[in-house]
XYZ file of C-alpha atoms in Angstrom:
363
model
C 0.000 0.000 0.000
C 1.495 3.303 -1.160
C 0.475 6.812 -0.160
C -0.884 7.401 -3.657
C -2.924 4.204 -3.523
C -4.296 5.130 -0.112
C -5.319 8.600 -1.302
C -7.016 7.018 -4.302
C -8.959 4.757 -1.925
C -9.908 7.658 0.390
C -11.152 9.459 -2.706
C -14.012 6.928 -2.813
C -15.250 7.789 0.697
C -17.844 10.573 0.986
C -17.434 13.487 3.394
C -20.745 13.882 5.264
C -20.556 17.688 5.491
C -19.775 18.673 1.902
C -20.864 15.597 -0.055
C -17.434 15.542 -1.730
C -14.913 12.752 -1.225
C -12.539 12.990 1.744
C -9.577 14.030 -0.414
C -11.391 16.754 -2.340
C -12.930 18.046 0.902
C -9.415 18.406 2.394
C -10.214 16.130 5.333
C -6.894 14.241 5.209
C -4.667 15.687 7.910
C -1.941 13.024 8.168
C -1.129 9.549 6.844
C 1.209 6.904 8.262
C 1.847 3.560 6.548
C 3.661 0.690 8.301
C 4.155 -2.905 7.170
C 0.857 -4.180 8.549
C -0.984 -1.037 9.585
C -2.275 2.171 8.066
C -3.163 5.217 10.165
C -5.154 8.144 8.828
C -5.791 11.370 10.725
C -8.944 13.109 9.508
C -9.908 16.705 10.227
C -13.561 17.369 11.011
C -15.118 20.262 12.935
C -16.066 19.386 16.519
C -19.780 19.592 15.630
C -19.639 16.320 13.654
C -22.049 13.834 15.248
C -20.395 10.828 16.932
C -22.766 8.430 15.157
C -21.657 9.777 11.786
C -18.020 9.368 12.835
C -18.762 5.720 13.628
C -20.435 5.235 10.234
C -17.432 6.710 8.435
C -15.085 4.513 10.466
C -16.977 1.302 9.688
C -17.348 2.251 6.023
C -13.605 2.849 5.653
C -12.684 -0.404 7.425
C -15.176 -2.397 5.352
C -14.076 -0.989 1.997
C -10.363 -1.086 2.866
C -10.571 -4.807 3.671
C -11.714 -5.415 0.089
C -8.607 -3.886 -1.481
C -5.971 -4.680 1.182
C -7.108 -7.755 3.162
C -3.703 -8.200 4.775
C -3.620 -4.706 6.298
C -5.547 -2.964 9.074
C -6.555 0.675 8.979
C -7.126 3.029 11.919
C -8.970 6.330 11.608
C -8.366 9.203 14.010
C -10.578 12.279 14.056
C -8.347 15.264 14.753
C -9.165 18.328 16.829
C -8.562 21.190 17.241
C -8.633 22.565 13.712
C -5.239 22.857 12.020
C -4.470 26.441 11.007
C -4.450 25.607 7.306
C -7.949 24.125 7.504
C -9.422 26.904 9.568
C -10.537 29.248 6.856
C -13.505 27.384 5.352
C -16.184 24.823 6.012
C -16.736 24.633 2.240
C -13.252 23.493 1.217
C -14.397 22.496 -2.283
C -15.127 26.174 -3.076
C -12.016 28.242 -3.770
C -13.541 31.731 -3.830
C -16.785 33.273 -2.593
C -17.820 36.604 -4.121
C -20.642 38.584 -2.517
C -22.594 40.942 -4.773
C -24.142 43.678 -2.640
C -25.981 46.975 -2.887
C -27.302 49.563 -0.503
C -30.764 49.759 -2.033
C -33.067 47.685 -4.194
C -33.784 48.273 -7.852
C -30.204 48.822 -8.993
C -29.998 45.564 -10.967
C -27.888 43.613 -8.487
C -29.378 40.226 -9.394
C -28.898 40.936 -13.097
C -25.239 41.715 -12.400
C -24.858 38.538 -10.301
C -26.322 36.239 -12.956
C -24.376 37.700 -15.867
C -21.190 37.781 -13.777
C -21.525 34.095 -12.902
C -22.118 33.150 -16.530
C -19.298 35.419 -17.705
C -16.843 33.756 -15.324
C -18.028 30.351 -16.539
C -17.462 31.417 -20.133
C -13.915 32.336 -19.060
C -13.341 28.678 -18.117
C -14.069 28.688 -14.375
C -16.316 26.337 -12.421
C -18.980 28.674 -11.056
C -22.120 28.417 -8.911
C -24.655 31.008 -7.794
C -26.568 31.354 -4.527
C -29.595 33.650 -4.474
C -29.403 34.896 -0.891
C -32.093 37.540 -1.335
C -34.517 35.645 0.868
C -37.059 38.486 0.792
C -37.409 38.754 -2.982
C -35.654 35.988 -4.918
C -35.524 36.768 -8.641
C -32.759 34.485 -9.909
C -35.107 31.492 -10.533
C -36.945 33.630 -13.114
C -33.740 35.027 -14.620
C -32.288 31.541 -15.122
C -35.473 29.892 -16.383
C -35.939 27.803 -13.227
C -39.273 29.179 -12.018
C -41.368 26.413 -10.448
C -38.483 23.934 -10.239
C -37.734 22.081 -7.001
C -34.339 20.759 -5.853
C -33.865 17.103 -4.958
C -32.800 15.935 -1.506
C -30.158 13.260 -0.980
C -29.267 11.453 2.227
C -25.590 11.398 3.193
C -24.947 9.252 6.280
C -28.592 9.705 7.214
C -28.480 13.519 6.899
C -30.632 15.278 4.287
C -28.636 17.341 1.799
C -30.028 19.617 -0.917
C -28.830 19.166 -4.496
C -28.650 22.564 -6.266
C -30.493 22.902 -9.560
C -28.633 23.466 -12.822
C -28.961 26.286 -15.360
C -26.541 26.951 -18.223
C -23.977 24.760 -16.446
C -24.278 26.652 -13.138
C -25.347 24.951 -9.900
C -28.016 27.283 -8.469
C -29.778 27.545 -5.104
C -32.526 29.967 -4.073
C -35.358 30.174 -1.575
C -37.471 30.697 -4.687
C -37.152 26.947 -5.256
C -38.841 26.078 -1.958
C -41.601 28.706 -1.695
C -44.278 29.659 -4.184
C -43.446 32.750 -6.286
C -46.417 34.674 -4.860
C -45.758 33.627 -1.251
C -44.523 36.376 1.053
C -41.366 35.435 2.929
C -41.765 36.727 6.485
C -38.849 35.625 8.643
C -37.245 37.043 11.757
C -33.490 37.360 12.162
C -32.712 33.935 13.678
C -34.790 32.131 11.052
C -33.163 34.124 8.260
C -29.780 33.104 9.622
C -30.878 29.470 9.735
C -32.003 29.453 6.101
C -28.795 31.150 4.987
C -26.621 28.627 6.832
C -28.666 25.762 5.396
C -28.131 26.994 1.827
C -24.394 27.182 2.472
C -23.759 24.109 4.608
C -26.587 21.689 3.743
C -26.318 21.982 -0.036
C -24.150 19.574 -1.988
C -22.142 22.271 -3.755
C -19.687 20.709 -6.237
C -16.057 21.704 -6.627
C -16.124 25.375 -7.660
C -13.619 28.063 -8.505
C -16.166 30.745 -7.602
C -19.504 30.851 -5.789
C -21.335 34.103 -6.564
C -23.736 35.119 -3.779
C -26.474 37.598 -4.633
C -27.256 39.401 -1.370
C -30.414 41.338 -0.493
C -30.105 45.129 -0.345
C -28.827 46.692 2.856
C -26.759 45.462 5.783
C -28.995 43.080 7.699
C -29.006 39.618 9.243
C -28.286 37.773 6.005
C -25.081 39.709 5.336
C -23.893 39.148 8.901
C -24.706 35.428 8.785
C -22.789 35.097 5.526
C -19.517 36.485 6.870
C -19.908 34.444 10.075
C -20.526 31.192 8.188
C -17.983 31.234 5.353
C -14.892 33.251 4.447
C -15.911 35.743 1.768
C -13.060 36.305 -0.679
C -14.312 39.680 -1.805
C -17.359 41.874 -2.381
C -18.663 43.697 -5.440
C -20.805 46.763 -4.827
C -23.511 47.606 -7.371
C -24.845 51.138 -7.747
C -26.468 53.385 -10.295
C -24.876 56.771 -11.135
C -27.279 58.825 -9.024
C -26.185 60.171 -5.666
C -29.071 58.604 -3.731
C -27.913 55.155 -4.851
C -24.279 55.942 -4.093
C -25.130 57.124 -0.578
C -26.816 53.788 0.156
C -24.032 51.814 -1.537
C -21.533 53.423 0.853
C -23.359 51.806 3.758
C -23.162 48.381 2.088
C -19.445 48.801 1.403
C -18.779 50.051 4.940
C -20.204 46.847 6.404
C -17.598 44.739 4.610
C -14.852 47.119 5.748
C -15.799 47.140 9.444
C -13.221 46.103 12.032
C -13.484 42.381 12.563
C -15.031 41.729 9.136
C -12.399 42.950 6.679
C -13.790 41.625 3.394
C -11.921 43.242 0.472
C -13.923 45.294 -2.029
C -13.041 43.844 -5.437
C -14.622 46.750 -7.244
C -17.720 48.730 -8.189
C -20.225 48.039 -10.954
C -22.248 51.026 -12.122
C -25.506 49.842 -13.668
C -27.931 51.832 -15.864
C -25.144 54.268 -16.667
C -26.819 55.625 -19.806
C -29.501 54.872 -22.370
C -28.895 54.692 -26.110
C -31.969 54.287 -28.344
C -31.577 51.758 -31.144
C -32.505 54.429 -33.700
C -29.860 56.839 -32.305
C -26.765 54.656 -31.750
C -24.458 57.641 -31.247
C -26.532 59.186 -28.458
C -26.047 58.594 -24.710
C -28.798 59.790 -22.404
C -27.542 59.780 -18.821
C -30.959 59.352 -17.232
C -29.675 58.747 -13.692
C -26.837 61.249 -13.746
C -23.148 60.409 -14.073
C -20.015 59.723 -12.064
C -21.505 57.810 -9.132
C -19.613 54.574 -9.730
C -16.261 56.302 -10.208
C -16.812 58.361 -7.065
C -17.602 55.236 -5.055
C -14.529 53.450 -6.411
C -12.375 56.381 -5.341
C -13.763 56.334 -1.815
C -12.683 52.711 -1.329
C -9.457 52.853 -3.347
C -10.764 50.215 -5.690
C -11.669 50.010 -9.383
C -14.756 50.716 -11.428
C -15.210 47.235 -12.864
C -17.699 48.263 -15.530
C -20.394 50.701 -16.503
C -23.467 48.880 -17.827
C -25.904 50.805 -20.032
C -29.665 50.591 -19.750
C -30.558 48.168 -22.567
C -33.971 46.721 -23.395
C -32.543 43.266 -24.147
C -31.234 42.940 -20.571
C -34.748 43.317 -19.153
C -36.231 41.031 -21.799
C -33.584 38.357 -21.268
C -34.143 38.364 -17.515
C -37.904 37.967 -17.911
C -37.485 35.172 -20.455
C -34.952 33.192 -18.413
C -32.104 33.746 -20.857
C -29.524 36.200 -19.448
C -28.203 38.807 -21.821
C -24.638 37.484 -21.781
C -25.899 34.271 -23.411
C -26.994 36.120 -26.558
C -25.126 35.245 -29.711
C -22.900 38.001 -31.047
C -21.598 41.139 -29.402
C -24.700 43.236 -28.743
C -24.730 46.316 -26.560
C -25.181 44.409 -23.314
C -23.194 41.231 -23.982
C -19.898 42.998 -24.543
C -20.239 45.017 -21.329
C -21.047 41.952 -19.213
C -18.125 40.010 -20.693
C -15.805 42.914 -19.972
C -17.161 43.091 -16.422
C -16.491 39.378 -15.847
C -12.938 39.687 -17.224
C -12.227 42.657 -14.939
C -13.644 40.831 -11.908
C -11.409 37.846 -12.658
C -8.376 40.148 -12.885
C -9.220 41.754 -9.536
C -9.858 38.362 -7.926
C -6.458 37.102 -9.043
C -4.761 40.286 -7.797
C -6.528 39.981 -4.458
C -5.418 36.367 -3.994
C -1.843 37.112 -5.024
C -1.433 40.035 -2.632
C -3.694 39.322 0.347
C -4.104 36.497 2.843
C -7.299 34.432 2.708
C -10.297 35.992 4.431
C -11.336 34.356 7.721
C -14.840 33.731 8.991
C -16.024 36.478 11.315
C -16.210 35.621 15.010
C -18.516 38.016 16.806
C -17.510 39.043 20.306
C -20.021 39.772 23.056
């Protein structure tokens, strides 16, 4: 039995928390191989149920006996957390990008959907979580209205399988409530739903998970940064000063002491309107300069200005996002440029900054 052979074997055993195999989920802490004995130290958070630990142990022993009948294997569940494992309870997801705004109606969900698809078109493995529990719109935008996710049992625990749209794994509260049903939840329940969508979904291996947040700075935003390490945030605004004033509040939350989520950049939506019959005209309906001003305040970049285009609204209503249109129309080229700029900023952030840590709130 070699180390490589043992890792290949452990790659067939499912991690009960992420639904990935033990190797992909980064649960292997240490391996020791002697002549007649194999020892494996696994890392799991202390919250892992003892019955599930026993099931994993018996499963490993049973399957190992089939491939190496002359050897014994011992599993050890390590605590406390090693420093290198501390940063995430979703180890199969490399980067989490939060898309936020200070107020509603600025097109944040449209930006989130087209960003996720743009990053996928750039060759990344991408998922999207609609965390706007008050008014989920992503099921409509991705043509998933009325769909329901499946549930799978992993070691006796129910796990949600995200739906698929255009190659993206997608999760939203819109999949579990009727479109017309009002979502009335207090803070603790909101936090519970948010944690369930993060920790009880079988998210696959992803380069980026895009999270579309509700407007403002409420319980959902706080639960997010307490549950997973957020790699960076994108702030969406329109050019007008009222929108910028609210966007400042959203950005300030990520920059608070103890949170420290980097701002990857600003997206200015509805920057101008150009009628099809007057292609050389730009009507700045909502003013100008708001996105650039906001970027200057936070020493970050203006990732893209997105014009007000009829096809963007139509594509969202029809379940086919604008970036999926064939050819380089007025909206597609801007969304592709936005995704390329976000990817550049994400790479710069990871090259020059340490990984973000989950927020621990102090009494």
